[in-house]
XYZ file of C-alpha atoms in Angstrom:
784
model
C 84.534 148.242 116.421
C 83.042 150.072 119.252
C 83.925 151.483 122.624
C 85.976 149.504 125.130
C 83.054 149.167 127.568
C 80.756 146.164 126.967
C 77.713 146.830 124.788
C 74.563 144.836 125.478
C 73.710 142.306 122.784
C 70.188 143.711 122.756
C 71.412 147.152 121.641
C 70.368 146.627 118.015
C 71.029 150.204 116.977
C 74.693 149.764 117.896
C 75.237 146.312 116.313
C 73.212 146.856 113.155
C 75.600 149.544 111.972
C 78.137 146.788 111.236
C 76.012 145.181 108.538
C 73.423 147.767 107.543
C 75.569 149.747 105.099
C 74.650 148.944 101.517
C 77.749 150.123 99.697
C 80.642 148.247 101.249
C 82.777 145.710 99.431
C 84.992 143.120 101.070
C 87.971 145.416 100.355
C 86.178 148.243 102.221
C 85.628 146.013 105.242
C 89.338 145.180 105.331
C 90.216 148.870 105.082
C 87.651 150.025 107.656
C 88.501 147.377 110.241
C 92.275 147.501 110.802
C 94.129 144.625 112.437
C 95.234 146.744 115.385
C 91.628 147.554 116.191
C 90.503 143.911 116.108
C 93.350 142.927 118.430
C 92.581 145.841 120.757
C 88.930 144.800 121.113
C 90.045 141.174 121.607
C 92.348 142.187 124.482
C 90.424 145.043 126.112
C 86.794 144.311 125.402
C 86.456 140.588 124.799
C 82.714 140.555 125.404
C 82.187 142.980 122.506
C 84.175 140.777 120.122
C 82.206 137.749 121.305
C 78.899 139.553 120.781
C 79.941 140.779 117.352
C 80.777 137.234 116.209
C 77.653 135.826 117.758
C 75.470 138.496 116.161
C 77.068 138.143 112.749
C 76.533 134.369 112.786
C 72.959 134.923 113.944
C 72.336 137.193 110.930
C 73.696 134.552 108.554
C 71.495 131.903 110.174
C 68.458 134.192 109.809
C 69.318 134.869 106.172
C 69.602 131.146 105.486
C 66.263 130.494 107.250
C 64.359 133.206 105.413
C 65.923 132.524 102.000
C 67.242 136.097 101.583
C 64.400 137.465 99.534
C 64.884 141.195 99.909
C 67.907 143.111 98.670
C 68.413 144.309 102.236
C 68.694 140.737 103.556
C 71.177 139.832 100.827
C 73.269 142.872 101.725
C 73.242 141.986 105.432
C 74.359 138.411 104.673
C 77.227 139.633 102.475
C 78.352 142.221 105.013
C 78.287 139.717 107.866
C 80.275 137.181 105.859
C 82.882 139.849 104.972
C 83.120 140.932 108.585
C 83.611 137.339 109.787
C 86.204 136.743 107.044
C 88.044 139.761 108.452
C 87.795 138.802 112.125
C 88.202 134.982 112.172
C 92.000 134.878 111.601
C 92.458 137.082 114.700
C 90.376 134.651 116.725
C 92.399 131.680 115.483
C 95.762 133.284 116.183
C 94.997 133.583 119.901
C 95.034 130.188 121.678
C 92.630 131.511 124.334
C 90.048 132.370 121.699
C 90.513 129.392 119.421
C 87.832 127.330 121.164
C 85.336 130.214 121.180
C 83.419 129.113 118.076
C 83.171 125.584 119.439
C 81.571 126.675 122.700
C 77.823 126.432 122.960
C 77.411 129.424 125.228
C 77.468 132.431 122.952
C 79.487 135.511 123.865
C 79.600 136.855 127.392
C 77.732 140.016 126.392
C 74.715 138.118 125.108
C 71.403 139.585 126.220
C 68.205 137.762 125.399
C 67.782 134.025 125.858
C 65.643 133.487 122.768
C 67.090 130.120 121.640
C 68.862 128.917 124.747
C 66.726 125.772 124.697
C 67.441 124.908 121.039
C 69.951 122.024 121.374
C 72.539 124.785 121.646
C 74.808 124.026 118.702
C 78.368 125.315 118.879
C 78.644 128.627 117.039
C 80.980 127.015 114.451
C 78.336 124.454 113.484
C 75.585 127.065 113.126
C 77.902 129.150 110.966
C 78.922 126.251 108.688
C 75.346 125.037 108.204
C 74.199 128.584 107.395
C 76.971 128.965 104.777
C 75.980 125.620 103.213
C 72.312 126.689 103.018
C 73.206 130.094 101.622
C 75.296 128.506 98.841
C 72.028 127.036 97.461
C 69.790 130.010 98.057
C 67.510 130.709 95.041
C 67.967 134.171 93.511
C 71.000 134.753 95.714
C 73.556 132.077 94.778
C 71.528 129.874 92.398
C 68.906 130.720 89.774
C 65.377 130.267 91.076
C 63.358 127.424 89.603
C 60.028 129.166 90.166
C 58.532 130.514 86.979
C 55.600 132.420 88.427
C 55.833 135.266 90.888
C 52.586 134.121 92.481
C 54.327 130.988 93.792
C 55.275 131.086 97.383
C 58.934 131.530 98.164
C 60.769 128.226 97.858
C 60.878 126.707 101.277
C 64.499 126.498 102.333
C 63.993 123.253 104.214
C 62.180 121.342 101.483
C 64.451 122.560 98.716
C 66.388 119.743 97.057
C 69.775 121.330 96.525
C 70.823 118.524 94.153
C 68.639 120.227 91.552
C 70.672 123.398 91.983
C 74.192 122.098 91.316
C 76.165 125.022 89.913
C 77.584 123.436 86.779
C 77.093 120.412 84.528
C 79.681 117.625 84.727
C 80.022 114.756 87.174
C 76.578 113.354 87.986
C 74.710 116.413 86.706
C 73.748 117.165 83.111
C 71.971 120.507 83.345
C 74.137 123.580 82.803
C 72.544 126.623 84.464
C 72.703 130.021 82.787
C 75.830 131.780 84.118
C 74.969 134.712 86.361
C 77.577 137.262 87.379
C 75.850 138.270 90.628
C 75.370 134.659 91.760
C 79.021 133.902 91.029
C 80.170 136.867 93.111
C 77.911 135.912 96.033
C 79.115 132.307 95.945
C 82.681 133.566 95.900
C 82.206 135.694 99.040
C 80.633 132.773 100.905
C 83.387 130.383 99.772
C 85.984 132.882 100.970
C 84.328 132.861 104.388
C 84.243 129.050 104.328
C 87.952 128.897 103.453
C 88.650 131.336 106.310
C 86.747 129.047 108.723
C 88.873 126.112 107.568
C 92.091 128.130 107.945
C 92.300 127.459 111.680
C 94.799 124.817 110.470
C 97.258 127.624 109.641
C 97.538 128.600 113.286
C 98.647 125.200 114.592
C 102.315 124.176 114.260
C 103.005 121.221 111.933
C 102.649 117.938 113.823
C 102.627 114.872 111.581
C 101.756 112.515 114.437
C 98.422 114.103 115.370
C 96.046 112.738 112.742
C 95.249 116.499 112.791
C 91.658 116.487 111.710
C 90.439 120.018 111.186
C 87.192 120.267 113.226
C 85.714 122.803 110.788
C 86.352 120.586 107.758
C 85.282 117.492 109.681
C 81.879 118.936 110.542
C 81.292 120.553 107.153
C 82.056 117.307 105.297
C 79.936 115.145 107.616
C 76.380 113.859 107.277
C 75.275 116.855 109.370
C 75.623 118.964 106.219
C 72.663 118.024 104.021
C 74.217 119.885 101.089
C 77.494 117.947 101.145
C 76.875 116.043 97.894
C 75.572 118.922 95.731
C 78.276 121.194 97.096
C 81.081 118.713 96.402
C 79.680 118.242 92.893
C 79.273 121.988 92.334
C 82.873 122.724 93.354
C 84.354 119.895 91.280
C 82.285 120.699 88.180
C 82.895 124.443 88.442
C 86.645 123.821 88.384
C 86.709 121.137 85.695
C 84.252 122.837 83.322
C 86.073 126.178 83.353
C 87.517 127.274 80.022
C 89.696 130.359 80.400
C 90.255 130.710 76.671
C 86.757 132.050 76.217
C 85.185 130.100 73.346
C 88.400 129.948 71.393
C 88.494 133.610 70.396
C 92.051 134.880 70.909
C 92.376 138.050 72.982
C 88.764 137.636 74.081
C 89.652 138.195 77.718
C 90.922 141.666 76.893
C 87.447 142.707 75.740
C 85.547 141.704 78.868
C 86.777 140.584 82.233
C 86.334 136.952 83.113
C 84.331 137.042 86.327
C 84.321 133.254 86.513
C 88.003 132.875 87.338
C 87.867 134.188 90.940
C 85.015 131.767 91.669
C 86.901 128.862 90.080
C 90.022 129.653 92.117
C 88.032 129.869 95.334
C 86.244 126.593 94.465
C 89.565 124.851 93.801
C 90.984 126.071 97.120
C 87.932 125.040 99.163
C 87.913 121.668 97.412
C 91.550 120.781 98.143
C 91.183 121.841 101.779
C 88.099 119.652 102.286
C 90.085 116.761 100.767
C 92.958 117.179 103.228
C 92.691 113.671 104.582
C 95.622 111.480 105.517
C 95.135 108.422 103.312
C 97.897 106.578 105.177
C 95.723 106.435 108.287
C 92.469 106.013 106.408
C 90.238 103.089 107.238
C 89.519 102.607 103.584
C 92.107 100.481 101.770
C 91.828 100.895 98.030
C 92.414 97.808 95.941
C 94.109 98.594 92.680
C 94.375 96.521 89.573
C 97.929 95.321 90.056
C 98.172 94.004 93.572
C 96.820 90.565 94.293
C 93.206 90.645 95.389
C 92.241 90.658 99.030
C 89.180 90.010 101.132
C 88.347 93.662 100.573
C 87.282 92.949 96.994
C 83.946 91.505 98.044
C 82.762 93.750 100.832
C 82.907 97.484 100.327
C 85.181 98.818 103.038
C 83.692 101.532 105.207
C 84.557 104.819 103.513
C 86.267 107.644 105.358
C 84.015 109.809 107.564
C 84.788 112.808 105.357
C 82.010 112.757 102.735
C 83.998 114.809 100.223
C 86.811 112.230 100.294
C 84.196 109.505 100.152
C 82.439 110.975 97.102
C 85.728 111.578 95.353
C 86.836 107.995 95.916
C 83.551 106.614 94.564
C 83.418 108.389 91.193
C 83.623 105.582 88.633
C 81.847 106.382 85.346
C 84.139 106.669 82.327
C 82.458 109.875 81.140
C 82.979 111.471 84.562
C 86.669 110.550 84.529
C 86.937 111.911 80.990
C 85.308 115.217 82.020
C 87.624 115.610 85.038
C 90.816 114.659 83.199
C 90.070 116.836 80.170
C 89.228 119.775 82.422
C 92.382 119.522 84.531
C 94.589 118.928 81.467
C 93.040 121.935 79.701
C 93.692 124.201 82.683
C 97.226 122.908 83.329
C 98.122 123.431 79.659
C 96.765 126.968 79.673
C 100.019 128.680 80.746
C 101.834 126.816 77.935
C 99.426 128.105 75.273
C 100.229 131.499 76.604
C 103.721 131.319 75.184
C 102.680 130.832 71.545
C 100.569 133.971 71.092
C 101.640 136.095 74.038
C 98.599 137.354 75.987
C 96.186 135.761 73.521
C 94.571 133.638 76.177
C 93.855 134.435 79.761
C 96.671 133.002 81.846
C 95.343 131.209 84.881
C 97.330 131.423 88.091
C 95.932 128.488 90.059
C 97.953 125.617 88.576
C 99.374 124.718 91.999
C 95.872 124.113 93.385
C 95.064 122.049 90.284
C 98.120 119.850 90.849
C 97.052 119.246 94.461
C 93.554 118.352 93.212
C 94.951 115.968 90.594
C 97.145 114.394 93.282
C 94.127 113.877 95.572
C 92.145 112.299 92.723
C 94.903 109.792 91.970
C 95.578 109.123 95.646
C 91.966 108.561 96.734
C 90.509 107.053 93.569
C 92.586 104.236 92.091
C 90.067 103.747 89.275
C 90.764 107.320 88.210
C 94.514 106.640 88.288
C 94.045 103.636 85.969
C 91.774 105.637 83.697
C 94.446 108.340 83.399
C 97.065 105.748 82.451
C 94.814 103.846 80.069
C 95.311 106.235 77.149
C 97.943 108.710 76.101
C 95.863 111.433 77.786
C 98.250 111.081 80.704
C 100.779 112.896 78.495
C 98.504 115.965 78.593
C 99.237 116.062 82.319
C 102.910 115.069 81.993
C 103.924 117.825 79.549
C 102.564 120.726 81.659
C 104.191 119.220 84.768
C 107.572 119.031 82.988
C 107.028 122.595 81.796
C 106.337 123.803 85.359
C 109.327 121.875 86.721
C 111.644 123.406 84.163
C 110.140 126.851 84.594
C 110.436 126.766 88.381
C 114.017 125.456 88.092
C 114.943 128.275 85.709
C 113.254 130.732 88.012
C 115.557 129.616 90.793
C 118.902 129.577 89.134
C 118.603 132.688 87.027
C 119.310 135.021 89.889
C 122.811 133.684 89.416
C 123.408 133.625 93.150
C 123.208 130.082 94.467
C 123.116 131.277 98.056
C 119.754 132.976 97.583
C 117.106 130.345 98.270
C 114.250 130.160 95.790
C 110.740 130.979 96.988
C 109.228 128.001 98.760
C 106.199 128.136 96.498
C 108.538 127.349 93.576
C 110.309 124.581 95.471
C 106.874 123.346 96.498
C 105.669 123.401 92.904
C 108.653 121.253 91.930
C 108.010 118.814 94.769
C 104.363 118.279 93.935
C 105.177 117.843 90.243
C 107.774 115.216 91.118
C 105.436 113.474 93.618
C 102.772 113.129 90.922
C 105.293 111.678 88.457
C 106.579 109.303 91.163
C 103.027 108.089 91.800
C 102.369 107.600 88.063
C 105.734 105.911 87.467
C 104.789 103.109 89.851
C 102.342 101.880 87.183
C 103.619 99.980 84.144
C 101.283 101.822 81.777
C 102.997 105.115 82.461
C 106.328 103.794 81.168
C 104.598 102.387 78.091
C 102.849 105.717 77.342
C 106.171 107.572 77.404
C 107.148 105.924 74.111
C 104.737 108.171 72.234
C 106.682 110.579 69.965
C 106.930 114.107 71.354
C 105.955 116.516 68.610
C 104.174 119.368 70.403
C 106.942 121.875 70.838
C 106.305 123.544 74.137
C 108.746 126.446 74.424
C 111.347 125.397 76.989
C 115.008 126.249 77.297
C 116.189 122.676 76.811
C 118.266 121.095 74.036
C 116.477 120.297 70.805
C 115.887 116.584 70.234
C 113.743 114.364 68.081
C 112.245 111.633 70.147
C 109.601 110.544 72.609
C 108.030 111.853 75.800
C 110.579 109.703 77.664
C 113.358 111.777 76.068
C 111.598 114.968 77.154
C 111.348 113.677 80.720
C 115.031 112.713 80.869
C 116.229 115.987 79.328
C 114.165 118.069 81.786
C 115.290 115.957 84.784
C 118.929 116.346 83.687
C 118.440 120.093 83.537
C 116.911 120.214 87.029
C 119.757 118.168 88.520
C 122.576 120.009 86.783
C 121.352 123.570 87.058
C 118.886 123.734 89.880
C 119.316 125.214 93.314
C 120.717 123.130 96.135
C 117.325 123.198 97.852
C 116.257 120.748 95.157
C 118.807 118.218 96.402
C 116.201 116.099 98.225
C 114.494 115.593 94.865
C 117.436 113.901 93.117
C 116.542 110.488 94.552
C 112.913 110.962 93.487
C 113.814 112.063 89.973
C 116.104 109.088 89.420
C 113.590 106.687 91.010
C 111.044 107.814 88.413
C 113.543 107.114 85.610
C 114.317 103.674 87.118
C 110.595 102.840 87.351
C 109.923 103.623 83.678
C 113.237 102.347 82.252
C 112.203 98.721 81.524
C 109.551 100.040 79.109
C 111.552 102.628 77.117
C 111.806 101.324 73.578
C 114.220 103.817 72.071
C 116.056 106.714 73.696
C 117.314 109.580 71.555
C 121.015 110.350 71.378
C 120.450 113.550 73.375
C 118.737 111.697 76.237
C 121.360 108.914 76.202
C 124.086 111.530 76.539
C 122.256 113.183 79.423
C 122.017 109.937 81.385
C 125.711 109.200 80.916
C 126.593 112.748 81.816
C 124.767 112.268 85.138
C 126.593 109.019 85.785
C 129.914 110.728 85.028
C 129.147 113.537 87.463
C 127.863 111.299 90.238
C 130.678 108.751 89.986
C 133.591 111.145 90.516
C 135.442 110.038 93.626
C 135.099 113.337 95.482
C 131.335 113.248 95.020
C 130.990 109.581 96.025
C 133.079 110.043 99.153
C 131.735 113.391 100.288
C 128.419 112.269 101.782
C 126.906 109.095 103.157
C 124.129 108.789 100.587
C 125.716 109.996 97.356
C 126.489 106.543 95.996
C 122.714 105.830 95.857
C 122.487 108.038 92.787
C 125.017 105.832 90.967
C 123.041 102.710 91.907
C 119.868 104.243 90.460
C 121.587 105.105 87.173
C 123.201 101.666 86.815
C 119.778 100.129 87.395
C 118.367 102.270 84.563
C 121.081 101.067 82.144
C 120.607 97.436 83.218
C 116.831 97.594 82.720
C 117.163 99.065 79.249
C 119.910 96.639 78.134
C 118.081 93.601 79.458
C 114.526 94.457 78.488
C 114.804 96.919 75.575
C 118.183 96.244 73.959
C 116.839 96.108 70.411
C 115.662 99.697 69.978
C 118.299 101.342 72.124
C 121.371 101.521 69.892
C 121.870 105.204 70.855
C 122.229 104.324 74.519
C 124.417 101.277 73.820
C 126.651 103.405 71.589
C 126.924 106.085 74.309
C 127.802 103.447 76.931
C 130.564 102.132 74.640
C 131.851 105.639 73.992
C 131.875 106.429 77.709
C 133.092 103.007 78.843
C 135.877 104.549 80.916
C 133.251 105.734 83.441
C 132.241 102.129 84.119
C 135.840 100.936 84.338
C 136.607 103.688 86.828
C 133.648 102.629 88.964
C 134.736 98.992 88.875
C 138.231 100.074 89.952
C 137.131 102.603 92.541
C 139.945 102.986 95.097
C 139.034 101.989 98.633
C 142.318 102.605 100.498
C 142.425 105.471 103.032
C 145.128 107.516 101.208
C 143.101 107.460 97.974
C 139.905 108.463 99.803
C 141.757 111.289 101.516
C 143.261 112.423 98.245
C 139.874 112.447 96.482
C 138.424 114.658 99.187
C 141.480 116.957 99.059
C 141.105 117.333 95.324
C 137.495 118.272 95.848
C 138.445 120.936 98.345
C 140.843 122.558 95.926
C 138.724 122.766 92.815
C 135.355 121.121 92.693
C 134.712 120.495 89.034
C 131.504 121.916 87.612
C 128.900 119.439 86.479
C 128.148 121.080 83.190
C 130.603 120.372 80.373
C 130.838 122.342 77.178
C 130.855 119.209 75.080
C 127.454 117.891 76.054
C 125.534 119.295 73.076
C 124.064 122.082 75.155
C 124.451 124.627 72.396
C 121.081 124.487 70.707
C 117.933 125.249 72.634
C 114.374 124.420 71.729
C 112.905 126.828 69.238
C 110.666 129.427 70.814
C 112.318 129.017 74.174
C 112.876 132.152 76.100
C 115.110 132.990 79.004
C 113.366 132.312 82.275
C 110.893 134.986 83.233
C 111.817 137.260 86.120
C 110.887 135.982 89.557
C 107.286 136.582 90.470
C 106.727 139.876 92.203
C 105.394 139.748 95.724
C 106.694 140.436 99.142
C 106.034 137.140 100.888
C 107.452 133.648 100.908
C 106.175 130.688 102.883
C 108.397 127.934 104.245
C 107.822 124.197 103.776
C 108.380 121.222 106.034
C 111.033 118.740 104.908
C 109.976 115.924 102.604
C 110.502 112.314 103.648
C 113.427 110.416 102.095
C 112.885 108.107 99.129
C 112.914 105.012 101.347
C 109.969 106.446 103.306
C 108.230 107.612 100.136
C 108.284 104.318 98.291
C 107.859 100.645 98.886
C 109.691 98.162 96.689
C 107.728 95.705 94.563
C 108.854 93.118 92.056
C 107.154 92.626 88.730
C 106.408 88.917 88.282
C 106.276 87.108 84.921
C 102.543 87.737 84.569
C 102.971 91.467 85.160
C 101.596 91.518 88.699
C 103.491 93.202 91.496
C 104.498 91.608 94.730
C 105.704 93.678 97.592
C 109.231 93.029 98.866
C 110.171 93.192 102.489
C 111.790 96.533 103.167
C 115.387 95.926 102.190
C 118.285 98.163 103.137
C 118.128 100.846 100.510
C 120.737 100.446 97.825
C 123.509 98.907 99.837
C 124.018 101.786 102.215
C 126.132 100.408 105.003
C 125.005 102.901 107.567
C 121.790 104.797 107.876
C 123.431 108.103 108.574
C 121.389 110.955 107.143
C 122.453 112.561 103.913
C 124.574 115.590 104.539
C 123.327 118.726 102.879
C 126.590 118.923 101.049
C 126.107 116.626 98.115
C 125.092 118.565 95.073
C 127.141 118.309 91.902
C 126.318 121.445 89.975
C 127.914 124.523 88.602
C 125.837 126.862 90.677
C 127.024 125.132 93.801
C 130.786 125.369 93.382
C 131.057 128.304 95.725
C 128.609 126.795 98.164
C 130.643 123.585 98.306
C 133.878 125.424 98.788
C 132.390 127.178 101.798
C 130.815 124.116 103.313
C 133.430 121.484 102.560
C 135.420 122.362 105.647
C 132.424 121.894 107.931
C 131.118 118.868 106.060
C 134.398 117.014 106.272
C 134.129 117.407 110.024
C 130.774 115.593 110.134
C 131.342 112.892 107.556
C 134.314 110.616 107.406
C 134.267 107.936 104.722
C 136.139 104.759 105.700
C 137.620 101.985 103.552
C 135.099 99.496 104.985
C 132.237 101.772 104.084
C 133.364 102.259 100.465
C 134.029 98.524 100.181
C 130.572 97.671 101.561
C 128.680 99.299 98.692
C 131.327 99.060 95.968
C 130.997 95.274 96.122
C 127.266 95.623 95.383
C 127.579 97.871 92.305
C 125.488 96.127 89.603
C 128.098 96.318 86.853
C 128.010 92.730 85.539
C 125.562 93.293 82.663
C 127.306 96.416 81.371
C 130.779 94.878 81.679
C 129.604 91.852 79.718
C 128.098 94.097 77.044
C 131.372 96.033 76.733
C 133.382 92.839 76.650
C 131.330 91.555 73.689
C 130.736 94.734 71.708
C 133.819 96.915 72.137
C 136.167 94.601 70.130
C 133.561 94.345 67.353
C 133.085 98.124 67.195
C 136.842 98.719 67.232
C 137.217 96.208 64.404
C 134.668 98.094 62.263
C 136.518 101.333 62.899
C 139.878 99.820 61.920
C 138.533 97.921 58.900
C 136.639 100.857 57.474
C 138.827 103.658 58.807
C 135.635 104.956 60.362
C 135.047 108.053 62.320
C 131.397 108.142 61.326
C 129.039 107.050 64.071
C 126.115 106.235 61.756
C 127.857 103.077 60.535
C 128.497 101.944 64.116
C 124.900 102.712 65.085
C 123.692 100.672 62.127
C 125.847 97.761 63.295
C 124.522 98.071 66.864
C 120.926 98.230 65.654
C 121.258 94.780 64.108
C 123.403 93.301 66.850
C 122.015 91.025 69.499
C 123.295 89.887 72.847
C 120.932 86.948 73.235
C 122.548 84.312 75.430
C 125.567 86.510 76.119
C 124.209 88.577 79.018
C 123.606 87.441 82.588
C 120.064 86.183 83.312
C 117.752 89.235 83.408
C 117.156 90.431 86.930
C 113.532 90.847 88.011
C 112.171 94.352 87.388
C 112.050 96.303 90.629
C 109.482 99.075 90.965
C 109.534 101.548 93.825
C 105.902 102.528 94.279
C 104.880 105.665 96.116
C 103.293 104.868 99.459
C 101.299 107.370 101.478
C 102.733 108.261 104.875
C 102.112 110.879 107.522
C 105.217 112.795 106.426
C 103.863 113.441 102.941
C 100.367 114.146 104.312
C 101.948 116.837 106.508
C 103.983 118.151 103.574
C 100.851 118.504 101.423
C 99.051 120.293 104.235
C 101.741 122.942 104.678
C 102.252 123.324 100.931
C 98.532 123.722 100.250
C 97.964 126.294 102.983
C 101.159 128.134 102.012
C 99.850 128.457 98.454
C 96.414 129.584 99.667
C 97.964 132.149 102.031
C 100.120 133.650 99.287
C 97.377 133.621 96.649
C 94.718 135.437 98.710
C 96.023 138.975 98.531
C 92.885 140.872 97.543
C 91.671 141.090 100.228
C 94.715 139.844 102.178
C 92.782 137.493 104.460
C 95.665 136.148 106.557
C 98.311 138.803 105.983
C 100.086 139.885 109.164
C 98.391 137.343 111.397
C 100.457 134.981 113.489
C 100.401 131.772 111.405
C 102.184 128.750 112.857
C 101.935 126.056 110.165
C 104.725 127.624 108.100
C 107.006 130.615 108.363
C 106.352 133.707 106.319
C 109.447 135.616 105.289
C 109.236 139.175 104.036
C 111.262 139.511 100.873
């Protein structure tokens, strides 16, 4: 990158060598310009680095102005964008340089004063506007509309880029002829754009600073005249992509799919531009369930960010259909993979797709209602459950519970659970779950015949009982989802009923209840599930009622939970000696789904990114009651689930086989921090909602026992038949109002999504490795 002494900006012969070469690729640029050299120039010859950046931006601006007609111009633009992609992370990592692109005075070594008088835009703005222009440059990134060669070159400034949207879909019907060269050029420019936005990676996580990214803010503002066509192009490119290749199996083995890298890049740029904290947004969305407000009449001012604004305003049914079908098709792609191994191209960007789906639901309530209106939501649910189970298996198969799973896997599980939590706050989601589950996606879970609700419960049970302890913060979320859908579940299978009771059994052991301040919450959630089903869906749920009767001792033990100090002490002693494993041999675990395979080996790769902690369930949700007419009314924040003190959950509260050793090691330290008292146990024991179940047992157990004695029965089908026709009308307490815990946006989750998204982008951009070995601050990178 040149000698240490300053080189004049006017020395064209010296500077042109950086972009004149016609044969480089982005990989070559990364190889030819080593990190050590960039840092050396930054430290020892800052004016040269400044001039290089300034000159490279100038070349891009010139290319955008002229429309890149000659091959030479196109080559210069590509080389400059590769060079900037290489250099920018080293500018961001140094706090002294970070403001450089936002200064209006170009580099110290600048010679001529040709456009000093032009309202001197910051370098960053000139760069972003040039990239936007270049992304709609005829014959470079979009097909030219001009038929005749006699026509003058299309004037860049009068060109209406809305006619050049890259792909048909939302708001655009014309599907341009695919062009390999244009796709590659777009991809290089999008990579540069993503690198500009990545300044966010070099700032430590700070949820309080509304942390607007100045690059994204400018690019998505009215200053960018291509904002609408670019938003549309990115969204349509992602949602229209079909990796299967016209339905011909093994097609991708015959020719490489050059579209995928562009689609990945488009998805990554899109989710970064949509990184907007909806909790602080000035635009309240009014959904169909809350009572109307003054906002219904006047359109609220949309967020400044045009991409968020456009996303929130999509409203046509056919657009929603196109988006949902596209995302569902891509999310299901890795599942298809397992039927005919390698028959379809396996996409790798499902994490970006989940973030995009999340943003759509979060910013566009009409889209959320569209998703829930039909059973299409199940086409999103099944892949999410597949990913959750796959990531869980990936974590526990190493067999060593002390080895933490890669954060990307933990992150994948969190985002899957967040999406299900958001969906579960809507009544329609619970109703949709009653659809029979017949598609057999290969998963290592017990075989069952039943509904999508059964699938959800069986997968959640598996995550809780055989996941890694880092998944502990998700237990509350998983059970909240089950509580939210429980009033609508018409008929649980025997397998799912057994799983729910198995969880209650595990969570209600005395050592578990007494060993951490928050553990009893899990029991409250499960009791609420049983109460909802008994009170609102008793008729179809004979399997669950039968299982409750069979396991009635669990409920009696809870009702008679000891609260005296010696008993508490004894329970904790017992736990220290031999913590019992959660998994029991008798819980019908023998048979696995056909076609299931052992979990695949952990993904290769040498890097892991860390994640910030997720907020607790009380921060994540707000409680609402469902009124008679089906509307929701918000409840004042109540103390969560009868916890007498707000002490934080200790990390030591996971009931699972894989954690026996872990618990043994940590029980000594944990008992030092947490001391359960009689008053504390009493305070929440008195609130256990056992009345409905006790009444049910009181009525049904004698009748069931009588059948068994009369008929000498050991056969459960007869009992189930009896329970199917039984009724408890008038015998149960008055039904309690249904309580829904709806997801609510907050700065903690906004921060979590930001670190997760950038962590994924960092780890997925390995060729070329844009950010590798630079000093990122948003998350920690561990070498594996």
